[in-house]
Amino acid sequence: MLKVPEHQVAGHIASDGKLGPLVDDQGRFFKPLQGDSRGEHEAKFYESFTSNKKVPDHIRRYFPVYHGTQLVEASDGSGKLPHLVLDDVVSGYSNPSVMDVKIGSRTWYPDVSEEYFKKCIKKDRQTTTVSLGFRVSGFKIFDHQESSFWRAEKKLVLGYNADGARLALRKFVSSNSPADSNLTPNCAFALEVYGGSNGILAQLVELKDWFETQTLYHFNSCSILMIYENESILMKEGDDAPAARAQVKLVDFAHVLDGNGVIDHNFLGGLCSFIKFIKDILQSVDKRDETDTSLLENGR
Amino acid sequence: MLKVPEHQVAGHIASDGKLGPLVDDQGRFFKPLQGDSRGEHEAKFYESFTSNKKVPDHIRRYFPVYHGTQLVEASDGSGKLPHLVLDDVVSGYSNPSVMDVKIGSRTWYPDVSEEYFKKCIKKDRQTTTVSLGFRVSGFKIFDHQESSFWRAEKKLVLGYNADGARLALRKFVSSNSPADSNLTPNCAFALEVYGGSNGILAQLVELKDWFETQTLYHFNSCSILMIYENESILMKEGDDAPAARAQVKLVDFAHVLDGNGVIDHNFLGGLCSFIKFIKDILQSVDKRDETDTSLLENGR
């Protein structure tokens, strides 16, 4: 009944007999508890978060719903292993476009081992983590012309500089062929995905407001997933729901720590930087549309 | 005419024949250009900032006014050296209490030498820079009972953990003897210094709003100075100006870089964390006052 998730864009992937997450056809996501303490740590976070009455309801919706742990047949054939059972955040989408963005200007944190510190800071300096306060970890776009998914190459993604990250965020909401790297992304979906009262930007700003005061958790090395359905924008079937169904979800909590009365300034700073990137794209699209309109008005 | 500034709490200090800043009796502050490129770099920042029309006026007031460079007799007796000429930010105060807080969760930045990186990150991890996103660099309080200044010991200040930083921020606005470390700071001046529409918190929030969108500069390794006059609160001489004359100033720009279209997420994250510390103090004082009032109302 369990299978390899189709829409995962970063992290351990359960294919070729490796250990990775699985999904069922009931909208559940099974994430194997990693052998070292990280799996236990993530389970503990979900237990704490789920029962924490200080987390406001409007914030809870940005986290996958947790259903405890369960022994299931592991993807690497090593027999039954404990898995976190979560709601599959892309369940219910036909052809979700997904991007994983790791937030923060560092992925290490106080009191880690020197080995872990060195490993993290090396990658943080090689990627845009230090310079931008976030790094794109992976993304896929549903190419409606080809009726198939296009995936960004992991090696290219991890080599992005500021311009590369900016381009990826534009490409993620564009309708022209993602496979052709010579095309300038047209940002056709930017307004509907990033903009609007229920769009990505509005959701990020709601999260930011919470992060300015919350001192419950420090979300080290966590990712923001951005999910939307581009087909539904093109088809415009119904008006009762936002067509793009753009969603922000926080994932990966193996390194979450107690906030101890201090805000998560590392996550917050990176989140603010990411928000500025999204705002800049929306502003450039707004400007272009204004120009288009004035051109039309001039009869050209 | 030039003398060693009385109210400096961090950085190179011009005493015992060392090279450091000087002041005149006209309210000017002379900062020697450091021998390596840092002095030139800071002068270039001031030139750029002073002429940059994109900096809003309400933000400009948080920076010392710059009057160019000038050759003056250096404090170490090495003859005439070029100095930055700035407004002395404490000029006009009788007995200013001053705190220097270095903002950011790192003092290094992309493309520095390995040597500089290692030096910075070691200190960032030893102090609260990594954990809190800021570190107290030094402070002095005017002790009105003793009619003299009390200075925090540099060694103790750099050894603060989160609780130490919190205590220092409480002590900075307290009227009971700063020299007696057994006394719990009474936060007598907290409302007038940190609170109110012209207080430190309001000023920090105004700065934060700018940092959420400004991509002109990255203020690496900069400090926020907090300045106020506690005598005037005690005396309450006039009502036409805020008695405490609480002021926030940004200083130390030897490591400022071009923002290149990216916000200064490192400074912003640290600033938000610092703001939360100040808010917590105000809230604890508010609560205490409420309790006092309800005790009074109950006739006890």
PDB file of N, CA and C in Angstrom, chain B residues 63-106:
ATOM      1  N   PHE B  63      22.010  58.185  12.819  1.00  0.00           N
ATOM      2  CA  PHE B  63      23.439  58.099  12.495  1.00  0.00           C
ATOM      3  C   PHE B  63      24.127  59.395  12.902  1.00  0.00           C
ATOM      4  N   PRO B  64      25.382  59.309  13.357  1.00  0.00           N
ATOM      5  CA  PRO B  64      26.121  60.533  13.685  1.00  0.00           C
ATOM      6  C   PRO B  64      26.289  61.384  12.422  1.00  0.00           C
ATOM      7  N   VAL B  65      26.190  62.696  12.575  1.00  0.00           N
ATOM      8  CA  VAL B  65      26.405  63.585  11.433  1.00  0.00           C
ATOM      9  C   VAL B  65      27.905  63.615  11.112  1.00  0.00           C
ATOM     10  N   TYR B  66      28.215  63.532   9.825  1.00  0.00           N
ATOM     11  CA  TYR B  66      29.600  63.421   9.354  1.00  0.00           C
ATOM     12  C   TYR B  66      30.082  64.748   8.773  1.00  0.00           C
ATOM     13  N   HIS B  67      31.283  65.152   9.177  1.00  0.00           N
ATOM     14  CA  HIS B  67      31.829  66.422   8.692  1.00  0.00           C
ATOM     15  C   HIS B  67      33.141  66.226   7.942  1.00  0.00           C
ATOM     16  N   GLY B  68      33.316  65.091   7.269  1.00  0.00           N
ATOM     17  CA  GLY B  68      34.542  64.866   6.497  1.00  0.00           C
ATOM     18  C   GLY B  68      35.683  64.342   7.347  1.00  0.00           C
ATOM     19  N   THR B  69      36.871  64.362   6.797  1.00  0.00           N
ATOM     20  CA  THR B  69      38.049  63.938   7.559  1.00  0.00           C
ATOM     21  C   THR B  69      38.959  65.140   7.767  1.00  0.00           C
ATOM     22  N   GLN B  70      39.816  65.023   8.757  1.00  0.00           N
ATOM     23  CA  GLN B  70      40.690  66.153   9.106  1.00  0.00           C
ATOM     24  C   GLN B  70      41.968  65.616   9.738  1.00  0.00           C
ATOM     25  N   LEU B  71      43.091  66.266   9.445  1.00  0.00           N
ATOM     26  CA  LEU B  71      44.354  65.895  10.088  1.00  0.00           C
ATOM     27  C   LEU B  71      44.405  66.532  11.472  1.00  0.00           C
ATOM     28  N   VAL B  72      44.462  65.702  12.504  1.00  0.00           N
ATOM     29  CA  VAL B  72      44.630  66.263  13.854  1.00  0.00           C
ATOM     30  C   VAL B  72      45.699  65.472  14.614  1.00  0.00           C
ATOM     31  N   GLU B  73      46.210  66.084  15.628  1.00  0.00           N
ATOM     32  CA  GLU B  73      47.244  65.473  16.479  1.00  0.00           C
ATOM     33  C   GLU B  73      46.688  64.189  17.113  1.00  0.00           C
ATOM     34  N   ALA B  74      47.291  63.042  16.830  1.00  0.00           N
ATOM     35  CA  ALA B  74      46.772  61.756  17.321  1.00  0.00           C
ATOM     36  C   ALA B  74      47.008  61.592  18.820  1.00  0.00           C
ATOM     37  N   SER B  75      46.157  60.803  19.436  1.00  0.00           N
ATOM     38  CA  SER B  75      46.213  60.641  20.897  1.00  0.00           C
ATOM     39  C   SER B  75      47.440  59.866  21.363  1.00  0.00           C
ATOM     40  N   ASP B  76      48.078  59.125  20.437  1.00  0.00           N
ATOM     41  CA  ASP B  76      49.250  58.334  20.842  1.00  0.00           C
ATOM     42  C   ASP B  76      50.567  59.079  20.621  1.00  0.00           C
ATOM     43  N   GLY B  77      50.438  60.371  20.296  1.00  0.00           N
ATOM     44  CA  GLY B  77      51.649  61.175  20.139  1.00  0.00           C
ATOM     45  C   GLY B  77      52.409  60.894  18.862  1.00  0.00           C
ATOM     46  N   SER B  78      51.791  60.198  17.905  1.00  0.00           N
ATOM     47  CA  SER B  78      52.490  59.859  16.654  1.00  0.00           C
ATOM     48  C   SER B  78      52.372  60.967  15.611  1.00  0.00           C
ATOM     49  N   GLY B  79      51.965  62.146  16.029  1.00  0.00           N
ATOM     50  CA  GLY B  79      51.862  63.263  15.093  1.00  0.00           C
ATOM     51  C   GLY B  79      50.479  63.391  14.490  1.00  0.00           C
ATOM     52  N   LYS B  80      50.398  64.174  13.415  1.00  0.00           N
ATOM     53  CA  LYS B  80      49.093  64.421  12.802  1.00  0.00           C
ATOM     54  C   LYS B  80      48.640  63.215  11.982  1.00  0.00           C
ATOM     55  N   LEU B  81      47.427  62.798  12.226  1.00  0.00           N
ATOM     56  CA  LEU B  81      46.845  61.658  11.497  1.00  0.00           C
ATOM     57  C   LEU B  81      45.453  62.041  11.015  1.00  0.00           C
ATOM     58  N   PRO B  82      44.997  61.425   9.903  1.00  0.00           N
ATOM     59  CA  PRO B  82      43.637  61.711   9.455  1.00  0.00           C
ATOM     60  C   PRO B  82      42.613  61.122  10.419  1.00  0.00           C
ATOM     61  N   HIS B  83      41.596  61.921  10.740  1.00  0.00           N
ATOM     62  CA  HIS B  83      40.503  61.494  11.626  1.00  0.00           C
ATOM     63  C   HIS B  83      39.161  61.756  10.939  1.00  0.00           C
ATOM     64  N   LEU B  84      38.199  60.873  11.177  1.00  0.00           N
ATOM     65  CA  LEU B  84      36.817  61.169  10.814  1.00  0.00           C
ATOM     66  C   LEU B  84      36.329  62.250  11.768  1.00  0.00           C
ATOM     67  N   VAL B  85      35.614  63.231  11.243  1.00  0.00           N
ATOM     68  CA  VAL B  85      35.026  64.259  12.112  1.00  0.00           C
ATOM     69  C   VAL B  85      33.514  64.044  12.151  1.00  0.00           C
ATOM     70  N   LEU B  86      33.007  63.745  13.332  1.00  0.00           N
ATOM     71  CA  LEU B  86      31.589  63.418  13.507  1.00  0.00           C
ATOM     72  C   LEU B  86      30.985  64.274  14.609  1.00  0.00           C
ATOM     73  N   ASP B  87      29.672  64.394  14.613  1.00  0.00           N
ATOM     74  CA  ASP B  87      29.032  64.977  15.787  1.00  0.00           C
ATOM     75  C   ASP B  87      29.243  64.036  16.967  1.00  0.00           C
ATOM     76  N   ASP B  88      29.583  64.596  18.103  1.00  0.00           N
ATOM     77  CA  ASP B  88      29.715  63.802  19.325  1.00  0.00           C
ATOM     78  C   ASP B  88      28.295  63.514  19.835  1.00  0.00           C
ATOM     79  N   VAL B  89      27.894  62.236  19.765  1.00  0.00           N
ATOM     80  CA  VAL B  89      26.482  61.922  20.039  1.00  0.00           C
ATOM     81  C   VAL B  89      26.078  62.157  21.500  1.00  0.00           C
ATOM     82  N   VAL B  90      27.040  62.266  22.421  1.00  0.00           N
ATOM     83  CA  VAL B  90      26.669  62.512  23.817  1.00  0.00           C
ATOM     84  C   VAL B  90      26.856  63.981  24.215  1.00  0.00           C
ATOM     85  N   SER B  91      27.288  64.783  23.257  1.00  0.00           N
ATOM     86  CA  SER B  91      27.444  66.207  23.554  1.00  0.00           C
ATOM     87  C   SER B  91      26.064  66.789  23.883  1.00  0.00           C
ATOM     88  N   GLY B  92      25.998  67.618  24.890  1.00  0.00           N
ATOM     89  CA  GLY B  92      24.709  68.194  25.273  1.00  0.00           C
ATOM     90  C   GLY B  92      24.059  67.450  26.428  1.00  0.00           C
ATOM     91  N   TYR B  93      24.567  66.272  26.729  1.00  0.00           N
ATOM     92  CA  TYR B  93      24.091  65.556  27.929  1.00  0.00           C
ATOM     93  C   TYR B  93      25.006  65.925  29.086  1.00  0.00           C
ATOM     94  N   SER B  94      24.434  66.050  30.296  1.00  0.00           N
ATOM     95  CA  SER B  94      25.280  66.334  31.460  1.00  0.00           C
ATOM     96  C   SER B  94      25.992  65.072  31.919  1.00  0.00           C
ATOM     97  N   ASN B  95      25.186  64.046  32.198  1.00  0.00           N
ATOM     98  CA  ASN B  95      25.742  62.801  32.728  1.00  0.00           C
ATOM     99  C   ASN B  95      25.090  61.606  32.036  1.00  0.00           C
ATOM    100  N   PRO B  96      25.437  61.400  30.771  1.00  0.00           N
ATOM    101  CA  PRO B  96      24.750  60.363  30.001  1.00  0.00           C
ATOM    102  C   PRO B  96      25.099  58.952  30.454  1.00  0.00           C
ATOM    103  N   SER B  97      24.074  58.140  30.626  1.00  0.00           N
ATOM    104  CA  SER B  97      24.296  56.706  30.755  1.00  0.00           C
ATOM    105  C   SER B  97      24.313  56.150  29.335  1.00  0.00           C
ATOM    106  N   VAL B  98      25.272  55.275  29.054  1.00  0.00           N
ATOM    107  CA  VAL B  98      25.508  54.830  27.674  1.00  0.00           C
ATOM    108  C   VAL B  98      25.710  53.315  27.638  1.00  0.00           C
ATOM    109  N   MET B  99      25.073  52.659  26.667  1.00  0.00           N
ATOM    110  CA  MET B  99      25.346  51.240  26.433  1.00  0.00           C
ATOM    111  C   MET B  99      25.627  51.008  24.958  1.00  0.00           C
ATOM    112  N   ASP B 100      26.624  50.158  24.689  1.00  0.00           N
ATOM    113  CA  ASP B 100      27.007  49.794  23.323  1.00  0.00           C
ATOM    114  C   ASP B 100      26.627  48.338  23.100  1.00  0.00           C
ATOM    115  N   VAL B 101      25.775  48.086  22.103  1.00  0.00           N
ATOM    116  CA  VAL B 101      25.323  46.724  21.806  1.00  0.00           C
ATOM    117  C   VAL B 101      25.639  46.400  20.354  1.00  0.00           C
ATOM    118  N   LYS B 102      26.474  45.394  20.157  1.00  0.00           N
ATOM    119  CA  LYS B 102      26.852  45.017  18.788  1.00  0.00           C
ATOM    120  C   LYS B 102      25.765  44.104  18.235  1.00  0.00           C
ATOM    121  N   ILE B 103      25.187  44.476  17.107  1.00  0.00           N
ATOM    122  CA  ILE B 103      24.020  43.773  16.570  1.00  0.00           C
ATOM    123  C   ILE B 103      24.410  42.765  15.481  1.00  0.00           C
ATOM    124  N   GLY B 104      23.725  41.608  15.474  1.00  0.00           N
ATOM    125  CA  GLY B 104      23.966  40.594  14.444  1.00  0.00           C
ATOM    126  C   GLY B 104      24.336  39.263  15.061  1.00  0.00           C
ATOM    127  N   SER B 105      24.013  38.177  14.365  1.00  0.00           N
ATOM    128  CA  SER B 105      24.360  36.851  14.895  1.00  0.00           C
ATOM    129  C   SER B 105      25.722  36.398  14.365  1.00  0.00           C
ATOM    130  N   ARG B 106      26.357  37.260  13.572  1.00  0.00           N
ATOM    131  CA  ARG B 106      27.759  37.049  13.178  1.00  0.00           C
ATOM    132  C   ARG B 106      28.398  38.413  12.940  1.00  0.00           C
TER     133      ARG B 106
END
